[in-house]
Short mmCIF file of C-alpha atoms in Angstrom, two decimals:
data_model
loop_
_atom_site.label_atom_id
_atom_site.label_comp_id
_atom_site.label_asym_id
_atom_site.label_seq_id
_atom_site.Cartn_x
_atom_site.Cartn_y
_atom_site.Cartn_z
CA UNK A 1 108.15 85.10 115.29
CA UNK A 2 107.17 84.94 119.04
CA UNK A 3 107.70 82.09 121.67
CA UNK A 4 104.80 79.54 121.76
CA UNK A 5 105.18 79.46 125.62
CA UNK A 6 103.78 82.44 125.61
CA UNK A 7 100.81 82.20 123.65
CA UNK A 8 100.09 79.40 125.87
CA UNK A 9 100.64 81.07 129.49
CA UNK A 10 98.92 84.41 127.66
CA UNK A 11 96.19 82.83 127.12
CA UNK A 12 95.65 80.70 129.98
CA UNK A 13 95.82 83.87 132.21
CA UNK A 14 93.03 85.26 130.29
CA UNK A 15 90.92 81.99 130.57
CA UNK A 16 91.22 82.10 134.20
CA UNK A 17 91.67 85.89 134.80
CA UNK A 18 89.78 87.85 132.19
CA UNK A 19 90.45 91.46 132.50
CA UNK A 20 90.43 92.31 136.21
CA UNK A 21 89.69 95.73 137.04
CA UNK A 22 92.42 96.69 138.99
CA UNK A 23 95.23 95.97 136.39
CA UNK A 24 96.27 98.58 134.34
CA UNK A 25 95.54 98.04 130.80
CA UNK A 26 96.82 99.29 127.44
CA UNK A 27 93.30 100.10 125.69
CA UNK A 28 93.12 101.96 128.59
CA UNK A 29 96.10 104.19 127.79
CA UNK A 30 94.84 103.65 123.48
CA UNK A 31 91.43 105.50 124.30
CA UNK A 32 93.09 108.25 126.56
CA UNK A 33 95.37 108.93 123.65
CA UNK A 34 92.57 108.99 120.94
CA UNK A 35 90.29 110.77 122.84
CA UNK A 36 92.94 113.79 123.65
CA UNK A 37 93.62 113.81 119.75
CA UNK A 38 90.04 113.31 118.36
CA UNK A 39 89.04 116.39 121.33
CA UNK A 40 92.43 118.35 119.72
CA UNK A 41 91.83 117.46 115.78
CA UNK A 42 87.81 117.30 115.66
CA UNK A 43 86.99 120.34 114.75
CA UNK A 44 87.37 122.73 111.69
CA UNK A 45 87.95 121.98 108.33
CA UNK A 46 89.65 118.75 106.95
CA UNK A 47 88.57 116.70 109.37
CA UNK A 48 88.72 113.17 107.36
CA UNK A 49 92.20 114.40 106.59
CA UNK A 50 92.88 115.08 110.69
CA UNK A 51 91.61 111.74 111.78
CA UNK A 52 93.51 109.79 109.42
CA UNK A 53 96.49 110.86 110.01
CA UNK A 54 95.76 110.64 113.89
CA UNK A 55 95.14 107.17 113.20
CA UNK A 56 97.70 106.19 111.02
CA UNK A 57 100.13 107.71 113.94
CA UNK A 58 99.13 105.55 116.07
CA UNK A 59 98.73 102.39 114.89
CA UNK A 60 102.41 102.96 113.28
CA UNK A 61 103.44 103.98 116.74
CA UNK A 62 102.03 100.81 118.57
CA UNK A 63 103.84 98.75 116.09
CA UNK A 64 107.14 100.12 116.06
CA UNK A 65 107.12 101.08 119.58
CA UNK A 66 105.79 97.53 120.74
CA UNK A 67 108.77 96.24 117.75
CA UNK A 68 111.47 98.45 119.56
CA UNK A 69 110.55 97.38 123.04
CA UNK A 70 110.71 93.64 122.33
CA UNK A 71 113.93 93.81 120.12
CA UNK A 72 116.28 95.08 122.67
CA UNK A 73 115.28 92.86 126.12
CA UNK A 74 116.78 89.84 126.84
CA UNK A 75 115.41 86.54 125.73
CA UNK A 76 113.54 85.70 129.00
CA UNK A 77 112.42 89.19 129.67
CA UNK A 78 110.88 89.22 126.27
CA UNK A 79 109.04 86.16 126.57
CA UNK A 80 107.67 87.84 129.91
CA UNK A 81 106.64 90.85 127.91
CA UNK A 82 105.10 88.77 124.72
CA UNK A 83 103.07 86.59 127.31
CA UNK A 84 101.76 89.98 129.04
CA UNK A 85 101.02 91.43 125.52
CA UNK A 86 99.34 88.55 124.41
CA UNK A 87 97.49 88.32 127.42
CA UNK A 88 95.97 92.03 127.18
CA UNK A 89 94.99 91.83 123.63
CA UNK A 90 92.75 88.46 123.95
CA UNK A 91 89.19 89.51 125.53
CA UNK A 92 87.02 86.36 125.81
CA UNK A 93 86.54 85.78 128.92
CA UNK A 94 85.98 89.27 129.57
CA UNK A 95 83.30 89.55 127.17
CA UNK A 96 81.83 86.32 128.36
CA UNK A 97 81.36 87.14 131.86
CA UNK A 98 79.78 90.52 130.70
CA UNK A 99 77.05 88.58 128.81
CA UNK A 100 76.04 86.21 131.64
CA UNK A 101 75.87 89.03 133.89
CA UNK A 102 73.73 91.09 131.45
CA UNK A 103 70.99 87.51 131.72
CA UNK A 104 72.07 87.28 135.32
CA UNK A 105 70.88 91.22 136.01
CA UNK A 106 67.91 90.61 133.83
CA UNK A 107 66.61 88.05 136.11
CA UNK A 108 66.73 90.54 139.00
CA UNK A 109 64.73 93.62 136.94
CA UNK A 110 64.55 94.88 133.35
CA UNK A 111 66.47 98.24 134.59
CA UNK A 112 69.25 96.43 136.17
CA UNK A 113 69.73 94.53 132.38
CA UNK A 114 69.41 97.26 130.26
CA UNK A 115 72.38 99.33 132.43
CA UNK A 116 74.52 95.83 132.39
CA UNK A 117 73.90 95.34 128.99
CA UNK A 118 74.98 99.56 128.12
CA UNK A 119 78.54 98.19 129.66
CA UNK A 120 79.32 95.96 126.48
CA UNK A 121 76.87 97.85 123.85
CA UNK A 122 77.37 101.73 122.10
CA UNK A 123 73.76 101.82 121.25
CA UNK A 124 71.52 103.60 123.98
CA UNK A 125 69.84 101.06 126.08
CA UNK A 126 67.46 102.67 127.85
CA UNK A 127 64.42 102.00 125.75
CA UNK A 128 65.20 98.66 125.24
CA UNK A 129 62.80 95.53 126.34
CA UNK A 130 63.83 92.51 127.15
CA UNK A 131 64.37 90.55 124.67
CA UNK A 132 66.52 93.29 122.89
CA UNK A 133 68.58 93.24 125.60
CA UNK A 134 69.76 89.86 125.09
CA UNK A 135 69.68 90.54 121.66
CA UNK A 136 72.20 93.18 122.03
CA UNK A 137 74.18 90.60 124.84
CA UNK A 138 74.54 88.01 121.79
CA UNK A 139 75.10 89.58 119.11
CA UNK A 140 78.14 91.44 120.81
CA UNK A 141 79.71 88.22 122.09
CA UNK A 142 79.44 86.61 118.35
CA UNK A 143 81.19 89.91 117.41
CA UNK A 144 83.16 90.41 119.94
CA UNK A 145 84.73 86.73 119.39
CA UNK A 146 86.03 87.88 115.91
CA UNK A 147 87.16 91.20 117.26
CA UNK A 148 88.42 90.37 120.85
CA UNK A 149 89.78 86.60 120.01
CA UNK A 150 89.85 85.82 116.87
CA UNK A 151 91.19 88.72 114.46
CA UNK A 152 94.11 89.69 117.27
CA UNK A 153 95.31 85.40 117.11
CA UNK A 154 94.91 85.97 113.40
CA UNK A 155 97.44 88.96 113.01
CA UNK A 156 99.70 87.27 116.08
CA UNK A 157 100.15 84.46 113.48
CA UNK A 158 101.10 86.63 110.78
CA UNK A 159 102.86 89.78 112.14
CA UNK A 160 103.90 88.71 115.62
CA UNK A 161 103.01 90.38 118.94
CA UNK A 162 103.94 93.67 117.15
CA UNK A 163 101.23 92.88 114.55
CA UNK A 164 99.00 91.88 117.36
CA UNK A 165 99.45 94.85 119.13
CA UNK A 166 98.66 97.10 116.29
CA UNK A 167 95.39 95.32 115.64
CA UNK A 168 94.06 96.21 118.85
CA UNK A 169 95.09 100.20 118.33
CA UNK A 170 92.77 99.39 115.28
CA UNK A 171 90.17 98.39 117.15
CA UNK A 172 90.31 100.90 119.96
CA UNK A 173 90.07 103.70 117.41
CA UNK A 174 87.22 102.01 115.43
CA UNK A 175 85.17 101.70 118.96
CA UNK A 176 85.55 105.41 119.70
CA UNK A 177 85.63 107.13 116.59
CA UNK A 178 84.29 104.94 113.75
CA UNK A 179 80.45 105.48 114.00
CA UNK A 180 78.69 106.94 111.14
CA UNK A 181 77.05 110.20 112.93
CA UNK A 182 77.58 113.53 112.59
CA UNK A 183 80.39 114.08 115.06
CA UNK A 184 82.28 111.24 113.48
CA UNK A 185 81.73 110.07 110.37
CA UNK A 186 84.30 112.24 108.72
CA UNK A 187 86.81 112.37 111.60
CA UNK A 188 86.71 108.73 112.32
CA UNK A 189 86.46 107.53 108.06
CA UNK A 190 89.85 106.22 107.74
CA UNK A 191 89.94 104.99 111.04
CA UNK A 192 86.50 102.91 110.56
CA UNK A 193 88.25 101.50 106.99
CA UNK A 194 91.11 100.28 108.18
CA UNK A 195 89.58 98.28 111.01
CA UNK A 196 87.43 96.84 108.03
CA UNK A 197 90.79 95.64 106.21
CA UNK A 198 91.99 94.53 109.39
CA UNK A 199 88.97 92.49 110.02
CA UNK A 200 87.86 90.93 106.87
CA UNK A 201 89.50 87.78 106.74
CA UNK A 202 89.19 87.46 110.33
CA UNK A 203 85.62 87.82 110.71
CA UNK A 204 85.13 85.52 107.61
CA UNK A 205 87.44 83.00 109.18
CA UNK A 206 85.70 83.43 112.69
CA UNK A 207 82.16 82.58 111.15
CA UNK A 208 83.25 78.95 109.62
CA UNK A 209 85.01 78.00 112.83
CA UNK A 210 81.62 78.56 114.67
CA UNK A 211 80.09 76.33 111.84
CA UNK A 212 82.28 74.00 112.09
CA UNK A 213 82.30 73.85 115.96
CA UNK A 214 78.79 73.59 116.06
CA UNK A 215 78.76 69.76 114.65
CA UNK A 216 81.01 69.12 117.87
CA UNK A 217 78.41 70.81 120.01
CA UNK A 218 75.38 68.11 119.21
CA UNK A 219 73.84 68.94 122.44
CA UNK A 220 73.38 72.69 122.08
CA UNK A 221 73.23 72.72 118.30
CA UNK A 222 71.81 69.53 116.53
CA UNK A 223 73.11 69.72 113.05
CA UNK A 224 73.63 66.81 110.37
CA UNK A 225 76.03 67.85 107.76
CA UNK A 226 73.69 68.45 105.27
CA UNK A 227 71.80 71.28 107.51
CA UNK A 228 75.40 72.65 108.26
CA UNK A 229 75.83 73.15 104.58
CA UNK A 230 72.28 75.09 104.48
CA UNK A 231 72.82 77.46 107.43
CA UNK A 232 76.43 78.04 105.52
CA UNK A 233 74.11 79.40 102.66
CA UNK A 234 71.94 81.39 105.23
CA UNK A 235 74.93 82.78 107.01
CA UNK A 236 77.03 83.80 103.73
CA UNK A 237 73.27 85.75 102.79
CA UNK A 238 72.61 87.32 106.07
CA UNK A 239 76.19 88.10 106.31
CA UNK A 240 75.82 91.40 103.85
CA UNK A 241 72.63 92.46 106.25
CA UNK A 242 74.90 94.29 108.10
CA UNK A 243 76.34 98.17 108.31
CA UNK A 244 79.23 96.36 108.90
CA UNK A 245 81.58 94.46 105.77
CA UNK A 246 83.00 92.22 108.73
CA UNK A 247 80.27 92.36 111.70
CA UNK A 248 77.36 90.38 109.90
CA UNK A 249 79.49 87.56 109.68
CA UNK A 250 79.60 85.83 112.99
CA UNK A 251 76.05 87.69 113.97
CA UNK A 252 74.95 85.66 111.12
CA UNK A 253 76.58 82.28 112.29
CA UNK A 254 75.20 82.50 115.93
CA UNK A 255 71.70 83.86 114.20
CA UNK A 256 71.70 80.95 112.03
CA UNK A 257 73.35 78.27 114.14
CA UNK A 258 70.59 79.60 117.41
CA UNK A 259 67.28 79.85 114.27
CA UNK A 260 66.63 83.31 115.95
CA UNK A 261 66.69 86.91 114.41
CA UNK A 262 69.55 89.90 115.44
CA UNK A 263 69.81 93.75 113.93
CA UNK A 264 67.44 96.12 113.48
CA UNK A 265 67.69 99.54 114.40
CA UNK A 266 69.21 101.57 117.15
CA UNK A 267 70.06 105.02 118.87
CA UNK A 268 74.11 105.74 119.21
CA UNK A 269 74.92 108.32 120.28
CA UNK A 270 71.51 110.52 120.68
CA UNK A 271 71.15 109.04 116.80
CA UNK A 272 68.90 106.64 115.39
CA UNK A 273 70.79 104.13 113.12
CA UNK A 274 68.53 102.03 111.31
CA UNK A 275 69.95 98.44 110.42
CA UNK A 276 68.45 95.21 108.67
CA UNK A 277 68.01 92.45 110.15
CA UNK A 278 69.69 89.19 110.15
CA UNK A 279 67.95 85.96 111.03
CA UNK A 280 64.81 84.50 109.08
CA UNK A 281 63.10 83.81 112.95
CA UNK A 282 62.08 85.79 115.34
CA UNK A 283 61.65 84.34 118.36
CA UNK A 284 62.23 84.58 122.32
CA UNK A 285 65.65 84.20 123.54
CA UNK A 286 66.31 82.37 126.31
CA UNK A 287 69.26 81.35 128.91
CA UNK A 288 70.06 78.19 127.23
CA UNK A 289 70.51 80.18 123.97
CA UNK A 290 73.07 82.18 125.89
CA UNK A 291 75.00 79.06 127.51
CA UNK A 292 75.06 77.16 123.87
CA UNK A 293 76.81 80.67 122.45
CA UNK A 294 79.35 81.02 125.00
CA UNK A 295 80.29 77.27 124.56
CA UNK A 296 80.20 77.69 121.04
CA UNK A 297 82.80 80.60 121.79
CA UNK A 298 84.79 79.23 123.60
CA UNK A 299 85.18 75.96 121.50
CA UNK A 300 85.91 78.22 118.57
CA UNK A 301 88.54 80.01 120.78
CA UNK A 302 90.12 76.83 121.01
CA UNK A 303 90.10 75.59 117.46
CA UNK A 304 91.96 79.23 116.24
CA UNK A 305 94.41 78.52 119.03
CA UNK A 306 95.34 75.21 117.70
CA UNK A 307 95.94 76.33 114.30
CA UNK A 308 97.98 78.93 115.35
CA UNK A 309 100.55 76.96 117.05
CA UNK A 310 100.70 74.26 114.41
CA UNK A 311 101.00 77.26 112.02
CA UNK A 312 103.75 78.99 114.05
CA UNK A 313 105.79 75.52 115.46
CA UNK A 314 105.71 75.04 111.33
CA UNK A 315 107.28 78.22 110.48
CA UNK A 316 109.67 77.60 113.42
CA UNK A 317 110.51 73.93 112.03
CA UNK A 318 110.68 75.40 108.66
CA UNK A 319 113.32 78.14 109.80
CA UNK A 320 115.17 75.98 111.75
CA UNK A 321 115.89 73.60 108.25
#
């Protein structure tokens, strides 16, 4: 269990801070860990073998270290800590600044876009024209709100700040190590897998909560009920155009909720991935697109947040008895 207060006051701060640049950050001190093990362990043979046990370490680790840490404080020192946890592992504002910035830059010059846009993105940006730009802007803030909102409230709800904390060493490794090229598609195999466990109900769970916050957004996305129940149908079969098990499912929702087209292929990494696409319409994308997804966002942010303090001042009513 963790204090409601500080779910609250966590997220609040990251509503009206985001991640500012000058505080120190955990997935800061996550990536310098992986990356001194992945440059230690990548090489030779056995290297699937290597980088899951790296990554099993480590996510065990975060969770019994974070577990540890929060058992023996005091009541109001751990409440500090959980709110500070909590606060770290939620990214949506972050991500949402990053995207108006990358339609903000491409207003100035294509250039200035494409190296905004390579901030949030792994795929090389150079090449990329316009309109792919903000194609890579959106699809990584649909994605991002499973994977930077969404999935971490989903495993605070079930596993505590502990659980929550854990989840994000999952993520951290999958972002660094769980691409499918050369250098890491052995090394980074188990890592890449169970960031797909992690994320399945999450990103399932993320993609009907933009559905359903789309018939509160009539403005920005004028649905009836019985058109929400045929871009359902188009999301759950665009969902599977993706690499991804977990990834094409709230691309799909904003491609389907926005009628517009994401995917296709890429270069990561000096390597040309080549990915369906998932959308049935190709067409321009504009700023109002971008302002209807980050409401959309954030109005999905807010439904998960509701349902996990009626889910956790249940449990705590329900102990209490």
């Amino acid at each position: 269990m963790f204090n409601p207060i500080s779910l609250i006051i966590g997220w609040l701060l990251d509503l009206l801070l985001g991640d500012p640049s000058w505080l120190p950050h955990p997935v800061v001190a996550f990536g310098k860990m992986i990356r001194a093990g992945e440059s230690r362990l990548n090489k030779g043979k056995q290297r699937k073998i290597k980088g899951g046990v790296l990554s099993l370490v480590l996510i065990g680790c975060t969770w019994g270290g974070t577990s540890l840490l929060l058992s023996v404080l005091s009541h109001e020192a751990k409440v500090c800590l959980e709110t500070i946890l909590i606060f770290f592992c939620l990214a949506g504002t972050t991500l949402i600044k990053e995207v108006e910035k990358v339609f903000d830059a491409l207003d100035i010059s294509l250039e200035k876009g494409r190296r905004q846009v390579a901030r949030i993105v792994g795929r090389d940006t150079t090449e990329l024209s316009e309109q792919e730009v903000k194609k890579a802007a959106l699809e990584t803030l649909s994605e991002n709100l499973s994977d930077g909102v969404i999935a971490p409230l989903f495993w605070l709800m079930l596993l505590g700040v502990p659980g929550m904390m854990a989840y994000k060493m999952i993520n951290t490794l999958d972002s660094m190590i769980g691409y499918r090229t050369v250098r890491y598609k052995d090394f980074g195999c188990v890592a890449a897998r169970i960031d797909d466990a992690a994320n399945w109900l999450p990103a399932r769970l993320t993609a009907c909560l933009m559905l359903m916050g789309a018939l509160f957004l009539s403005t920005s996305f004028p649905l009836s009920r019985t058109s929400l129940a045929g871009r359902f149908r188009q999301m759950c079969y665009f969902s599977h155009a993706h690499l991804s098990p977990n990834s094409g499912w709230p691309e799909a929702a904003l491609a389907c909720l926005l009628g517009c087209r994401f995917g296709g292929g890429h270069s990561y990494h000096g390597e040309w991935i080549e990915k369906p696409y998932i959308g049935e319409h190709e067409r321009p994308l504009h700023r109002d697109d971008m302002k209807a997804a980050v409401r959309l966002n954030r109005l999905t942010e807010a439904m998960m947040l509701v349902a996990v303090m009626a889910v956790t001042m249940t449990g705590m009513l329900y102990a209490k008895c």
